[in-house]
CSV table of C-alpha atoms in Angstrom, one decimal:
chain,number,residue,atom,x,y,z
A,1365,UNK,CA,-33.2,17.4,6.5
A,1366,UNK,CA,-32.5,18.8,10.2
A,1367,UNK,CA,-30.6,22.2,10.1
A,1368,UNK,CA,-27.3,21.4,12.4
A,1369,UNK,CA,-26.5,22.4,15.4
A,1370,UNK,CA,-23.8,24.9,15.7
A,1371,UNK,CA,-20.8,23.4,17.6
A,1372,UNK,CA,-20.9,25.3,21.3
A,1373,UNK,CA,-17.9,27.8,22.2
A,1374,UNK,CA,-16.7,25.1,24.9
A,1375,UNK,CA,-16.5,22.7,21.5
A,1376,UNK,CA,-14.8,25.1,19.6
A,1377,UNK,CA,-12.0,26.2,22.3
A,1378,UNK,CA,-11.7,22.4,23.4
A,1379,UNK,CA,-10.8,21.2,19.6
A,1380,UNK,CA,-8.8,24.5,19.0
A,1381,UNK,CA,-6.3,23.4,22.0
A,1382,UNK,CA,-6.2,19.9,20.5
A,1383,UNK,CA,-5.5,21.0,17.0
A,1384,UNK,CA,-2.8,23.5,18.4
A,1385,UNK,CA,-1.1,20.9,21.2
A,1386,UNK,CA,-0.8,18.2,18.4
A,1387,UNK,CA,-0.9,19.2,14.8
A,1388,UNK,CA,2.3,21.3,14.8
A,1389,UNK,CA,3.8,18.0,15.9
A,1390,UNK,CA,2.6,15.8,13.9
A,1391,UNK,CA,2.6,18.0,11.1
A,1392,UNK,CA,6.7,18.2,11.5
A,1393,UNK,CA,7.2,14.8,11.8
A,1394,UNK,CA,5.7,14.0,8.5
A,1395,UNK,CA,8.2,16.8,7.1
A,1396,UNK,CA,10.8,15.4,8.1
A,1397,UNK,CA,9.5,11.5,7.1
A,1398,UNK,CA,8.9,13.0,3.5
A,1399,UNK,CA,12.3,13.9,3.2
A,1400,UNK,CA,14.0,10.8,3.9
A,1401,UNK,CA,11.3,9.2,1.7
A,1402,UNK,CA,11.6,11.6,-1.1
A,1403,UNK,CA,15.0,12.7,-0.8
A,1404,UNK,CA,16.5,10.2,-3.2
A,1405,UNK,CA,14.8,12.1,-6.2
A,1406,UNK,CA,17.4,14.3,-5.6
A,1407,UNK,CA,20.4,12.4,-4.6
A,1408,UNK,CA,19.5,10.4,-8.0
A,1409,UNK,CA,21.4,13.8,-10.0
A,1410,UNK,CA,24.4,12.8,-8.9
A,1411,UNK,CA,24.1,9.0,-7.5
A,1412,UNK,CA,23.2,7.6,-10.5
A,1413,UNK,CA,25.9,8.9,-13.2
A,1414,UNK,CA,28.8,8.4,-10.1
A,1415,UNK,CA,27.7,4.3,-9.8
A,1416,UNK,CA,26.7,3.9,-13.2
A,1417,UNK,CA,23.3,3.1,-12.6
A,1418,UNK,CA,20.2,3.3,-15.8
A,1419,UNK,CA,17.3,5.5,-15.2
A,1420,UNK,CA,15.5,1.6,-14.4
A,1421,UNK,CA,17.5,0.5,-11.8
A,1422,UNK,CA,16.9,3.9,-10.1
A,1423,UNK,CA,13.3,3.5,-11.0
A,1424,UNK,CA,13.0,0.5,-9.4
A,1425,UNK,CA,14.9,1.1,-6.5
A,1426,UNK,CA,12.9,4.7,-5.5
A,1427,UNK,CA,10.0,2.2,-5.8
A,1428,UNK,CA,10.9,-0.7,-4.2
A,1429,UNK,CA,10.6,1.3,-0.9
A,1430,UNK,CA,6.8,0.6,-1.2
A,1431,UNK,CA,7.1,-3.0,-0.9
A,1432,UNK,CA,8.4,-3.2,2.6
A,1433,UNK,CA,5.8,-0.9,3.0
A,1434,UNK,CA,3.4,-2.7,1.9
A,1435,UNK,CA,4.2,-6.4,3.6
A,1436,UNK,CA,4.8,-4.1,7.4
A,1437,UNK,CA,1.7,-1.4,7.0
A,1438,UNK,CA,-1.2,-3.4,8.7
A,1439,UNK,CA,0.8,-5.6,11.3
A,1440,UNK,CA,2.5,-2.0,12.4
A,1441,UNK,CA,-1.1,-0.7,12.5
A,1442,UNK,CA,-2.3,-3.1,14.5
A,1443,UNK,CA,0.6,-3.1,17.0
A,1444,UNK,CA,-0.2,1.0,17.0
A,1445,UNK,CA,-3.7,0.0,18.2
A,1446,UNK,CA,-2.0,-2.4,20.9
A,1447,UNK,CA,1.1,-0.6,22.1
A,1448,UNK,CA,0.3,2.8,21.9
A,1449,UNK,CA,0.7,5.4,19.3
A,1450,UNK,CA,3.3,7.0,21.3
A,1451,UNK,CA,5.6,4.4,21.5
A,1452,UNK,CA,5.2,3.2,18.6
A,1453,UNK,CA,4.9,6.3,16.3
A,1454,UNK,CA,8.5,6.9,18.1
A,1455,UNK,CA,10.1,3.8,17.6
A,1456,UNK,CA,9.2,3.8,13.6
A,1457,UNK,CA,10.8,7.2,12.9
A,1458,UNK,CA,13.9,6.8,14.9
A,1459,UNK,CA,14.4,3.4,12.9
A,1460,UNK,CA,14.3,4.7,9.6
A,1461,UNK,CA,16.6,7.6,10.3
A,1462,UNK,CA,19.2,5.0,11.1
A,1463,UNK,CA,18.1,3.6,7.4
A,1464,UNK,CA,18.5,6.7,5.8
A,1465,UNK,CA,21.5,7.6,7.1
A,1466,UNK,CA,23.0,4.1,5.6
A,1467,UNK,CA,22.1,4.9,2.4
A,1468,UNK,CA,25.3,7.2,2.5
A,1469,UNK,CA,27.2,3.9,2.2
A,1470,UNK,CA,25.1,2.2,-0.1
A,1471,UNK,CA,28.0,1.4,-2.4
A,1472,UNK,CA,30.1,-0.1,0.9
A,1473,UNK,CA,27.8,-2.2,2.8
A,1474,UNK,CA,28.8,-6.2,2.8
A,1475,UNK,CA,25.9,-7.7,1.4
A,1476,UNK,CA,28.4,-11.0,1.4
A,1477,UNK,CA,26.2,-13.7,-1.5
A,1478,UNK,CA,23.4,-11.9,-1.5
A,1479,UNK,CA,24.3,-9.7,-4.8
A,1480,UNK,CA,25.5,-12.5,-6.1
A,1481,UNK,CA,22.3,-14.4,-5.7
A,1482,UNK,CA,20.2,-12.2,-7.3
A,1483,UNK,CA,22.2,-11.1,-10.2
A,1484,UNK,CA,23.0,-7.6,-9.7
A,1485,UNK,CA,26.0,-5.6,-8.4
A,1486,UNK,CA,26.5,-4.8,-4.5
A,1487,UNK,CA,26.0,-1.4,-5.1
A,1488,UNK,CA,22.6,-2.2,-6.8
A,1489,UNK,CA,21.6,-4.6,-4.3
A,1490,UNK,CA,22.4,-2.5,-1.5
A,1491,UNK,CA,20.1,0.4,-3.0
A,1492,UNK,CA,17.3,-2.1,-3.7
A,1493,UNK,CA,17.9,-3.6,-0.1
A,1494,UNK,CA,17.9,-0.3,1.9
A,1495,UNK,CA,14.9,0.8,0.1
A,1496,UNK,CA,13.0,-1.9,1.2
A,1497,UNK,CA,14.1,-1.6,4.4
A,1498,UNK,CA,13.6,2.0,4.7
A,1499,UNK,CA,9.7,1.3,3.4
A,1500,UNK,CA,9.7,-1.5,6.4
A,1501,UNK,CA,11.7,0.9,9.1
A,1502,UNK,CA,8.3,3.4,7.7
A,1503,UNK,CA,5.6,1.1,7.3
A,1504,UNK,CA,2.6,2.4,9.7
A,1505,UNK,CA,3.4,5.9,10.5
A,1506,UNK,CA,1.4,7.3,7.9
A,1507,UNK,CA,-1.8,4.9,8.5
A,1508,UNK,CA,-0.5,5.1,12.1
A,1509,UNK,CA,-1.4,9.0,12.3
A,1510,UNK,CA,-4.6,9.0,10.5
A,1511,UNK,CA,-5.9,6.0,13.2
A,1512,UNK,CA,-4.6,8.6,15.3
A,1513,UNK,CA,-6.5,11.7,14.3
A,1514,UNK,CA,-9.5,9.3,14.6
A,1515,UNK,CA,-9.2,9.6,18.5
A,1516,UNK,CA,-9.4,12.8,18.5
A,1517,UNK,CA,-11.5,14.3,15.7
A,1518,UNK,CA,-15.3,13.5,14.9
A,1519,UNK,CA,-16.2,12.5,11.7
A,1520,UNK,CA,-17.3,16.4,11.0
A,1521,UNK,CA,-13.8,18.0,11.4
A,1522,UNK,CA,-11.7,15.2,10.1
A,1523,UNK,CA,-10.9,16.2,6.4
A,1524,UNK,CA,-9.3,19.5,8.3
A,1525,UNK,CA,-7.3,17.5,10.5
A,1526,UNK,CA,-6.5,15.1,7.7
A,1527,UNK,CA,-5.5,18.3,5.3
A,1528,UNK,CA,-3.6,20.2,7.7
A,1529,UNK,CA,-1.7,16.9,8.6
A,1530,UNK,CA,-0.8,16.1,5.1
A,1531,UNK,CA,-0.2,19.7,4.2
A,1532,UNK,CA,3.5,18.7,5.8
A,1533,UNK,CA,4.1,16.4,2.1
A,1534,UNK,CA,3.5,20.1,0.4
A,1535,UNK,CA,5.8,22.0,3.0
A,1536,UNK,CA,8.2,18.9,2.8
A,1537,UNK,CA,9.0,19.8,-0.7
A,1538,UNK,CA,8.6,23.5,-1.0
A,1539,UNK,CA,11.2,23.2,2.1
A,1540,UNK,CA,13.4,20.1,1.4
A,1541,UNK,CA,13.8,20.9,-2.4
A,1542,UNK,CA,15.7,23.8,-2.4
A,1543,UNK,CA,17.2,22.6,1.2
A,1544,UNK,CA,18.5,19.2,-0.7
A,1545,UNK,CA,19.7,21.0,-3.1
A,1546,UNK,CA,21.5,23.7,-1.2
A,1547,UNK,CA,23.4,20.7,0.6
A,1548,UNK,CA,24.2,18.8,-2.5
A,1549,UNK,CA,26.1,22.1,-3.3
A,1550,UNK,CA,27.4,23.3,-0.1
A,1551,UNK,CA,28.4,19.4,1.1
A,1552,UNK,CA,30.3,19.0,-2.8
A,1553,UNK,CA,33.5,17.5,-1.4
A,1554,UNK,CA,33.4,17.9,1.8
A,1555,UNK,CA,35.7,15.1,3.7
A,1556,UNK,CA,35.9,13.8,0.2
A,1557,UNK,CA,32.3,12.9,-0.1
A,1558,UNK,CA,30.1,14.0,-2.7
A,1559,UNK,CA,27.0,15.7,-2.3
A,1560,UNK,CA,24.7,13.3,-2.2
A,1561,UNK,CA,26.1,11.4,0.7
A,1562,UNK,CA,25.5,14.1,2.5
A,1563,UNK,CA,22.4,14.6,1.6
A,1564,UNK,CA,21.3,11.1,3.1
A,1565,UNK,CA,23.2,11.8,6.3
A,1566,UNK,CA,22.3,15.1,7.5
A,1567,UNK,CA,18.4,14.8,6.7
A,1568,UNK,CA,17.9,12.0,8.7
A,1569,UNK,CA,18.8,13.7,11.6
A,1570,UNK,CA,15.7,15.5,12.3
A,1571,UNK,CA,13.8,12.4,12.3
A,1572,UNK,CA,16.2,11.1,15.3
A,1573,UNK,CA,15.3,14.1,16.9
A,1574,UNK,CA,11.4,14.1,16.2
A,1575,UNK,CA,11.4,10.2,17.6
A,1576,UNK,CA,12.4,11.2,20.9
A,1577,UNK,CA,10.3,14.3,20.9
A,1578,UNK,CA,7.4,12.4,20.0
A,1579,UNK,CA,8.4,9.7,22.8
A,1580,UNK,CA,8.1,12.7,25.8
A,1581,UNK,CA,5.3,14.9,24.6
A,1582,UNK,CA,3.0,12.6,22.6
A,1583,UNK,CA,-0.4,11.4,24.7
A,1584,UNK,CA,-1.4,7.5,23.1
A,1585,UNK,CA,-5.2,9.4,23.4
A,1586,UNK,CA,-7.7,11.9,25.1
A,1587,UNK,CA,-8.1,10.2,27.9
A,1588,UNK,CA,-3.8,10.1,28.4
A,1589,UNK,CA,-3.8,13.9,27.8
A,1590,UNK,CA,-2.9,16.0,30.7
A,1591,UNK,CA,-3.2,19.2,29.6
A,1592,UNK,CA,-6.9,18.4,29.0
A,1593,UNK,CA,-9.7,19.2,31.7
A,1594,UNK,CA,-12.0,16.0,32.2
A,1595,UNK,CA,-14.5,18.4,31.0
A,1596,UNK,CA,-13.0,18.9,27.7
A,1597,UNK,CA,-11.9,14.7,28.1
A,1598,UNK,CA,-15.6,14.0,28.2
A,1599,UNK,CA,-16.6,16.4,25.6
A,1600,UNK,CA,-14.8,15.1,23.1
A,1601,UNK,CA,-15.3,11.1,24.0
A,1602,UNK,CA,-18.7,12.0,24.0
A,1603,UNK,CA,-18.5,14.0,19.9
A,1604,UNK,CA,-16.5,10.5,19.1
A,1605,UNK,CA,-19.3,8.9,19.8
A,1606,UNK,CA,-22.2,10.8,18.4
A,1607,UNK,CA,-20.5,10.5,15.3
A,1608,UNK,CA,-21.7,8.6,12.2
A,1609,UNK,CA,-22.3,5.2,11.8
A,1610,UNK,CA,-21.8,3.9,8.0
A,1611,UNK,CA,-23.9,1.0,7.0
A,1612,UNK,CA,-20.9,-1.1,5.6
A,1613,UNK,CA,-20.6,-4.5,7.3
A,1614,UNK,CA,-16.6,-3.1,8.3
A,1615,UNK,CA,-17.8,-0.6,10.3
A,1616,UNK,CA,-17.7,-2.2,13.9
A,1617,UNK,CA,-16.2,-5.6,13.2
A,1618,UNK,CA,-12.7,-6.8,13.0
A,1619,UNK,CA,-10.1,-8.2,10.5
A,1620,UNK,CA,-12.4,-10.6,8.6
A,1621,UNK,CA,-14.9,-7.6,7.9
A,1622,UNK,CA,-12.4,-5.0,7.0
A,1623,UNK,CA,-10.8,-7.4,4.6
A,1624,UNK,CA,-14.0,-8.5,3.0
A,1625,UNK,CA,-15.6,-5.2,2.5
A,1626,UNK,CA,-15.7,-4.2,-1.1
A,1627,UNK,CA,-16.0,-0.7,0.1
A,1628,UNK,CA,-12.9,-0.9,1.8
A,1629,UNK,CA,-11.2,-2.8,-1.7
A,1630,UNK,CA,-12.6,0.1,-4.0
A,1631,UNK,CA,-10.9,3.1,-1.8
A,1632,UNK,CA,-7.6,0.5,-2.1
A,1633,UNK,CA,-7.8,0.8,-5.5
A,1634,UNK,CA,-8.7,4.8,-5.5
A,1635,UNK,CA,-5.8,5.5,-3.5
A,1636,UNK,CA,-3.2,3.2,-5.7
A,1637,UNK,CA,-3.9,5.8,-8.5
A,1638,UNK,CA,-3.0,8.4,-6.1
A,1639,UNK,CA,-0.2,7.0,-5.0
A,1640,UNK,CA,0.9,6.1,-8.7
A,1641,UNK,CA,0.8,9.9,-9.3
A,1642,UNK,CA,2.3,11.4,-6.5
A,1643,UNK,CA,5.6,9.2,-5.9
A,1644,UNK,CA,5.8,8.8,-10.1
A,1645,UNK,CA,5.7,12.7,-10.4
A,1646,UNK,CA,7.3,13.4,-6.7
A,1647,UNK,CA,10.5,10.9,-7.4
A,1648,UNK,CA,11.4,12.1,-11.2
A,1649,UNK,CA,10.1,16.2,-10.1
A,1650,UNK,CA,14.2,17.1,-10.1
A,1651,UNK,CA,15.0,15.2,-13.0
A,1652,UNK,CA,12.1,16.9,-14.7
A,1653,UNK,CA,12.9,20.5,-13.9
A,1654,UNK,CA,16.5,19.6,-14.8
A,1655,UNK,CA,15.5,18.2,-18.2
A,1656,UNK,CA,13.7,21.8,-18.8
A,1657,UNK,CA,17.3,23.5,-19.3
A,1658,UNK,CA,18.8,23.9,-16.4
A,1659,UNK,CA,22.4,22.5,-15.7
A,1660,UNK,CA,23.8,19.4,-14.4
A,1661,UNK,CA,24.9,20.7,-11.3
A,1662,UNK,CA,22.6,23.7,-10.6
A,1663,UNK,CA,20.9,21.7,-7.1
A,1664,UNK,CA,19.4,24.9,-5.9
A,1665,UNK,CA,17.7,26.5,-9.0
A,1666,UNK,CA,16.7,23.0,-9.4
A,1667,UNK,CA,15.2,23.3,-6.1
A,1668,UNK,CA,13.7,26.5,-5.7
A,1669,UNK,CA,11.7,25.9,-9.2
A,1670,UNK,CA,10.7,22.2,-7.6
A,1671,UNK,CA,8.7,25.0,-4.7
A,1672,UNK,CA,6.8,26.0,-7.0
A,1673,UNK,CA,3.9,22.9,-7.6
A,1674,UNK,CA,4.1,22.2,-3.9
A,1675,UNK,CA,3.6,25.8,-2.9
A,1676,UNK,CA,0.5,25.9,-5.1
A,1677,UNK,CA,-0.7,22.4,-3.6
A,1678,UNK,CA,-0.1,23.3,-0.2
A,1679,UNK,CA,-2.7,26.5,-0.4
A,1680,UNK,CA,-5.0,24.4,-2.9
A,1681,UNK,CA,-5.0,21.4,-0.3
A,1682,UNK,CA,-5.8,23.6,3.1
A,1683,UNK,CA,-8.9,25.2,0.9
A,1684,UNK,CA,-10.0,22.1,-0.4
A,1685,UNK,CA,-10.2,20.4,3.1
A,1686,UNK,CA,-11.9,23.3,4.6
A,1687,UNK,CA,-14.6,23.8,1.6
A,1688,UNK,CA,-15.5,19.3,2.0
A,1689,UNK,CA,-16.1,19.9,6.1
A,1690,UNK,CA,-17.7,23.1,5.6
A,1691,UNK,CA,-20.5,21.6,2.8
A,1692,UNK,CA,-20.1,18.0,4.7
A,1693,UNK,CA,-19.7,16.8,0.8
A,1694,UNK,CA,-16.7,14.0,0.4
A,1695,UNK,CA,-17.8,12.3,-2.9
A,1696,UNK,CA,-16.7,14.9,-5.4
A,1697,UNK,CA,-14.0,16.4,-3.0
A,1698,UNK,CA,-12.1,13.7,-3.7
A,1699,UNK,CA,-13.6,13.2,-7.8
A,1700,UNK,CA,-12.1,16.5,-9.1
A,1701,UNK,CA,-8.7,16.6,-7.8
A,1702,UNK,CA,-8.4,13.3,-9.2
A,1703,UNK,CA,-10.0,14.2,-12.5
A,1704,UNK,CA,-7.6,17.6,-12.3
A,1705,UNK,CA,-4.9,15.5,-11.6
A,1706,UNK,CA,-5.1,13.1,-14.7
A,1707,UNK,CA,-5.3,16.2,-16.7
A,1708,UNK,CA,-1.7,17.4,-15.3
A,1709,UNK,CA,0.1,14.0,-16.3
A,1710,UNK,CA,-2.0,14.3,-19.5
A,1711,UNK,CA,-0.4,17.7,-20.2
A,1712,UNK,CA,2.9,16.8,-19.0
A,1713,UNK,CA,3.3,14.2,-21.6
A,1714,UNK,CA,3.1,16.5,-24.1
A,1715,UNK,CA,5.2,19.9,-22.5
A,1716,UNK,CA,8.5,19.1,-23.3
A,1717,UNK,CA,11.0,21.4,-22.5
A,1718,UNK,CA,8.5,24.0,-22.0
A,1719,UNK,CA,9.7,25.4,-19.0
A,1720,UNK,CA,6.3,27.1,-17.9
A,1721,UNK,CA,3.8,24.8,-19.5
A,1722,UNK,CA,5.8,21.7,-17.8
A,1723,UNK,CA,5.4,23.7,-14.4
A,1724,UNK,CA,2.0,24.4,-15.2
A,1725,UNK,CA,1.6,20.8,-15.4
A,1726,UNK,CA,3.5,19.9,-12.3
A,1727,UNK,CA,1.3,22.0,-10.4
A,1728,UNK,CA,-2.1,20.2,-11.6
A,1729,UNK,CA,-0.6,17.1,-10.4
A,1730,UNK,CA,0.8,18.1,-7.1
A,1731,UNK,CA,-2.6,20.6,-6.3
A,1732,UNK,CA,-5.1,17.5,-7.6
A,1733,UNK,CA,-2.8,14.7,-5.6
A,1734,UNK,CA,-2.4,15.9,-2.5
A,1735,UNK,CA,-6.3,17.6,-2.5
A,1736,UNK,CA,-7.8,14.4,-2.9
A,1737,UNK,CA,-5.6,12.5,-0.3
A,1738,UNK,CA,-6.7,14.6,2.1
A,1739,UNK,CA,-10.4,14.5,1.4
A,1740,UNK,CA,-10.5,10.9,0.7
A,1741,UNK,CA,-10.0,9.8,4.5
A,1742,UNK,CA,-12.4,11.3,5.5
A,1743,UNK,CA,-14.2,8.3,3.4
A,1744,UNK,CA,-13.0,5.1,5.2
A,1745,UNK,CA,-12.8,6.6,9.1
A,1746,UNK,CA,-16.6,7.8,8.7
A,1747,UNK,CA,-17.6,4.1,8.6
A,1748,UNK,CA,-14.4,1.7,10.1
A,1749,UNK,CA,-14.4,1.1,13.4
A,1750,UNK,CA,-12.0,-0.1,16.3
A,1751,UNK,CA,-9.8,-3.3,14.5
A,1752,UNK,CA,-11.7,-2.7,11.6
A,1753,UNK,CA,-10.6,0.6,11.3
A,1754,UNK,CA,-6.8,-0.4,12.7
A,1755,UNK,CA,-7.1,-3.1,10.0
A,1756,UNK,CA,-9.0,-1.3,7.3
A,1757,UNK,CA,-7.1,2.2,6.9
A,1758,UNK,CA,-4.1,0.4,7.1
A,1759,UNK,CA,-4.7,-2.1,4.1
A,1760,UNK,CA,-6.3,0.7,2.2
A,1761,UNK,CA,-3.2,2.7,2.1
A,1762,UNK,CA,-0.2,-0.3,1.7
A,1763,UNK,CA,-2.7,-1.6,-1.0
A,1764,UNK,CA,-2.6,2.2,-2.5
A,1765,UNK,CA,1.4,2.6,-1.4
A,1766,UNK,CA,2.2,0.1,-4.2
A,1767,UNK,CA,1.1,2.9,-6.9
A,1768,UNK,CA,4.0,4.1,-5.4
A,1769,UNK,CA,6.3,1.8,-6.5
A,1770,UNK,CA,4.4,1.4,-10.1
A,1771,UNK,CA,4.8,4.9,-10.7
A,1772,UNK,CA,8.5,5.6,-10.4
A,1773,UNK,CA,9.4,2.3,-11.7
A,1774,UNK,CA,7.2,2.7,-15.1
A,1775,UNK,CA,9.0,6.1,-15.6
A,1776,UNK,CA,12.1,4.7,-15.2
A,1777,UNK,CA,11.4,1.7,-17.3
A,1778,UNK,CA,10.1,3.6,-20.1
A,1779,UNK,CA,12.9,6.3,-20.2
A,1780,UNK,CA,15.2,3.7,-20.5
A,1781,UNK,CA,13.4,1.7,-23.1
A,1782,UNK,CA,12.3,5.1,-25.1
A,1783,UNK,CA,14.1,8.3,-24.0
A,1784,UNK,CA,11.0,9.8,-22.9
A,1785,UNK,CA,8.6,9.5,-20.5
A,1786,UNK,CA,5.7,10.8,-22.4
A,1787,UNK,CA,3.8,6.8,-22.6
A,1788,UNK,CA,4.3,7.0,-19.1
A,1789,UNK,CA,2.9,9.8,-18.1
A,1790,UNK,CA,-0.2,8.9,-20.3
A,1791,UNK,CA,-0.5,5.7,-18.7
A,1792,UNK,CA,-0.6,7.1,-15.1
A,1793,UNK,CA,-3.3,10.1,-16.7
A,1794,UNK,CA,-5.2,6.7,-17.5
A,1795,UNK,CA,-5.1,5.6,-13.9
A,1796,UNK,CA,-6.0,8.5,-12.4
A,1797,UNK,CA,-9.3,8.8,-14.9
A,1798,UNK,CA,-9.9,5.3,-13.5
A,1799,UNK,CA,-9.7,6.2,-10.0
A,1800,UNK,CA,-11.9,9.3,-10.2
A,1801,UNK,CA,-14.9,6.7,-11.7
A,1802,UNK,CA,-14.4,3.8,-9.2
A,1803,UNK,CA,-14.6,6.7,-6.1
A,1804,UNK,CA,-17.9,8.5,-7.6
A,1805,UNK,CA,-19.6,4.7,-8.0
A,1806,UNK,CA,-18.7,3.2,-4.7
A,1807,UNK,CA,-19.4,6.6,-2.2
A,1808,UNK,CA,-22.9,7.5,-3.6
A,1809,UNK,CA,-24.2,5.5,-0.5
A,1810,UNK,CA,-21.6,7.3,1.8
A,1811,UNK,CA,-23.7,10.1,3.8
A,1812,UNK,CA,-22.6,13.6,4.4
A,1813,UNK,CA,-21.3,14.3,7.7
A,1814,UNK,CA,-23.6,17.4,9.4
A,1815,UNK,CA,-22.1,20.8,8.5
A,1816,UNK,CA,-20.7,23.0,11.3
C-alpha cells in the first residue's frame, strides 16, 4: 500500500474557499427545509386535539409527505443535472414555502368531491393532500445537494462535506424546537388564530427568502464560479478526476445501470432503515418529551428538552465524518451508528416515563441516525457517475425516504391500536439491526478512499 500524498497548501486554501463560499449556504437552506418538513411534529400538540384527529390519521399524514417525495425525487434529480442546480435548487424551496404556509388553512381549503371520494373529512384530506404536496414541492433538494457536493469535492473529502451539510438537520432541531415552540406560545391567539397556524406561516418564510438567495449567489458548478481563479478551477476539475473509480457496472453508465445495480438496491434498502428511524423518532420527539410529564401546553420546555438529542448528534455527527475521511474507512462508519442506533429505539421501548433514560435514548437515535447518513454517501458517489450518479443517488434516497413515511405512520398506528408505542419502537430497532448487516455485506468490495 502506497503511503499518500499529502494534499499541497494551494489544495488546502483552494477547498477551504469552497467549503467557506458554499457550505454556510447550503448548510442554512437545509435548516430552514427541515423545519417546514419537521415542523408538524409540533404543530400536531395542538392541531390534532382542535380537529379531532387520532394519533393514526396524524401518523399517516406526517408520512404521507414521503410519497410525493418519493414518485418527484429522480425526475427532479435529473432535471438538476439538466437545468442547473441553481435554478433549480431555487425554484424547489420557494415552492414548498408556498405549501407550508397553506397548511395554516388546512381545515379551509375547497377540496370540492375529493374528500368525499376518498372517505375522509376535508380537514383530513386537506392534511393528507398538502403533505404530499409539500413532499412533491421538496422532492430533489436533498439528493439535489449531495449531486451537488459531488462537483465540488473528491471522493477523499466528501463524508466532511456531506457531514457538515447534514449537520443543518441537527441545528434544525436544536434551533427550531424550542423556536416552534416559543411561537406556538407567543402566536396563542393572536388575530384569533391558534398557535399552530402560526407556526406553519411564519417558518416558511425563511425558505422564500433562502430561494431567492440561492437564485443570485449560487454557481450551477466550478467552472460557473467567479470568485475562483482558473488555477484553483483547474485544480479542482483535475482532483474530480483523479478520484476513484468503483468497479460496479453503475459507475459510468446511465439510467439502465444505476437501476440495475444491486449495489445501488442494497444502500436503497440501508438508507430506508435510516429514514424509518429518524422521521419515526424526529415526528413523535415532542409528543415523547411531552408524554415524560411535562404539560399540555408547555411548547418551550417541550422544546428546549427536544435540544438536547440533536445537540449531542450534531457534535457526534461533525467527529464521525471527520474520523471516516481521516482513516479513509466507510464500511463500519456507517455499521455502528446504525448498530447504536437500533440500540436507542431498543431502549426507548422500554423508558417510559423515565425522563432521563428516555433522553438518553433519544440521543442514541438522533447521534447514530444522523452519523451514519452522513458517512453512508460517501458510499454511492465514490462509484456513480454522471446520469448514473443523477439517477442513482436519487433513487437511493426516495427508495430510503419511504422509511420515512413507515416510521411515523407505524407509531401512529400502533398508539392508536395499543396506547403505546413500545411494539413500534421494537420493530424499527429490528430494522435498523437489518440495515447495519445488509451495509457491512454489500461494501466489503468498496475501497478506501486515500487518507489526507
Amino acid at each position: 500500500m502506497t503511503t499518500p500524498v499529502p494534499p499541497s497548501p494551494a489544495e488546502q486554501a483552494t477547498f477551504r474557499k469552497i467549503s467557506w463560499r458554499l457550505m454556510p449556504l447550503l448548510f442554512a437552506c437545509y435548516i430552514v427545509a427541515f423545519l417546514d418538513r419537521v415542523n408538524v411534529g409540533f404543530a400536531k400538540l395542538q392541531m390534532v386535539s382542535e380537529l379531532g384527529w387520532s394519533d393514526a390519521v396524524y401518523g399517516f399524514g406526517a408520512g404521507v409527505f414521503f410519497l410525493g417525495y418519493f414518485l418527484f425525487e429522480v425526475p427532479s434529480n435529473l432535471l438538476l443535472e439538466r437545468v442547473g442546480a441553481r435554478r433549480w435548487i431555487a425554484r424547489i424551496m420557494v415552492t414548498w414555502a408556498l405549501v407550508s404556509a397553506a397548511f395554516a388553512f388546512v381545515d379551509v381549503i375547497p377540496w370540492g368531491p375529493l374528500p368525499r371520494m376518498f372517505g375522509v373529512t376535508p380537514d383530513v384530506f386537506g392534511f393528507y393532500a398538502l403533505r404530499l404536496l409539500l413532499g412533491m414541492a421538496e422532492a430533489g433538494f436533498f439528493p439535489g445537494i449531495v449531486l451537488y457536493l459531488t462537483y465540488w469535492f473528491p471522493a477523499d473529502r466528501r463524508a466532511r462535506a456531506f457531514a457538515r451539510f447534514m449537520t443543518a438537520i441537527a441545528v434544525a432541531n436544536v434551533l427550531g424546537a424550542p423556536l416552534s415552540g416559543y411561537i406556538m406560545q407567543a402566536f396563542e391567539g393572536v388575530g384569533g388564530w391558534p398557535g399552530w397556524r402560526w407556526l406553519f406561516v411564519l417558518e416558511s418564510v425563511p425558505s422564500l427568502l433562502m430561494g431567492i438567495v440561492l437564485l443570485l449567489l449560487l454557481p450551477d458548478g466550478p467552472a460557473r464560479a467567479a470568485w475562483l481563479t482558473p488555477d484553483e478551477r483547474a485544480l479542482v476539475q483535475a482532483r474530480l478526476a483523479a478520484g476513484p473509480n468503483g468497479a460496479d457496472s453503475a459507475s459510468q453508465g446511465g439510467l439502465r445501470t444505476a437501476f440495475g445495480s444491486a449495489r445501488v438496491w442494497a444502500l436503497a434498502y440501508v438508507y430506508f432503515t435510516t429514514a424509518v428511524a429518524l422521521y419515526g423518532v424526529n415526528f413523535w420527539m415532542p409528543t415523547i418529551i411531552q408524554e415524560l410529564g411535562l404539560g399540555k401546553t408547555a411548547y418551550l420546555e417541550i422544546g428546549l428538552l427536544s435540544m438536547i438529542p440533536w445537540g449531542i448528534a450534531g457534535v457526534t455527527m461533525l467527529w464521525w465524518g471527520n474520523h471516516s475521511d481521516r482513516s479513509g474507512e466507510r464500511r463500519w462508519h456507517v455499521t455502528a451508528p446504525l448498530v447504536c442506533t437500533a440500540s436507542g429505539l431498543a431502549m426507548l421501548a422500554f423508558t417510559g416515563t423515565h425522563v432521563v433514560s428516555s433522553l438518553v435514548a433519544l440521543s442514541l437515535v438522533a447521534a447514530g441516525v444522523l452519523s451514519g447518513m452522513s458517512t453512508f454517501w460517501s458510499i454511492p458517489t465514490a462509484f456513480l457517475r454522471g446520469t448514473a450518479a443523477a439517477a442513482g443517488i436519487a433513487w437511493i434516497n426516495s427508495i430510503g425516504n419511504l422509511g420515512g413515511h413507515f416510521g411515523p405512520d407505524l407509531i401512529g398506528r400502533v398508539r392508536t391500536a395499543t396506547g403505546s408505542s413500545a411494539a413500534a419502537f421494537l420493530t424499527l430497532a429490528a430494522l435498523g439491526m437489518s440495515g447495519a448487516l445488509v451495509v457491512a455485506l454489500v461494501t466489503r468490495e468498496v475501497a478506501p478512499t486515500s487518507q489526507e
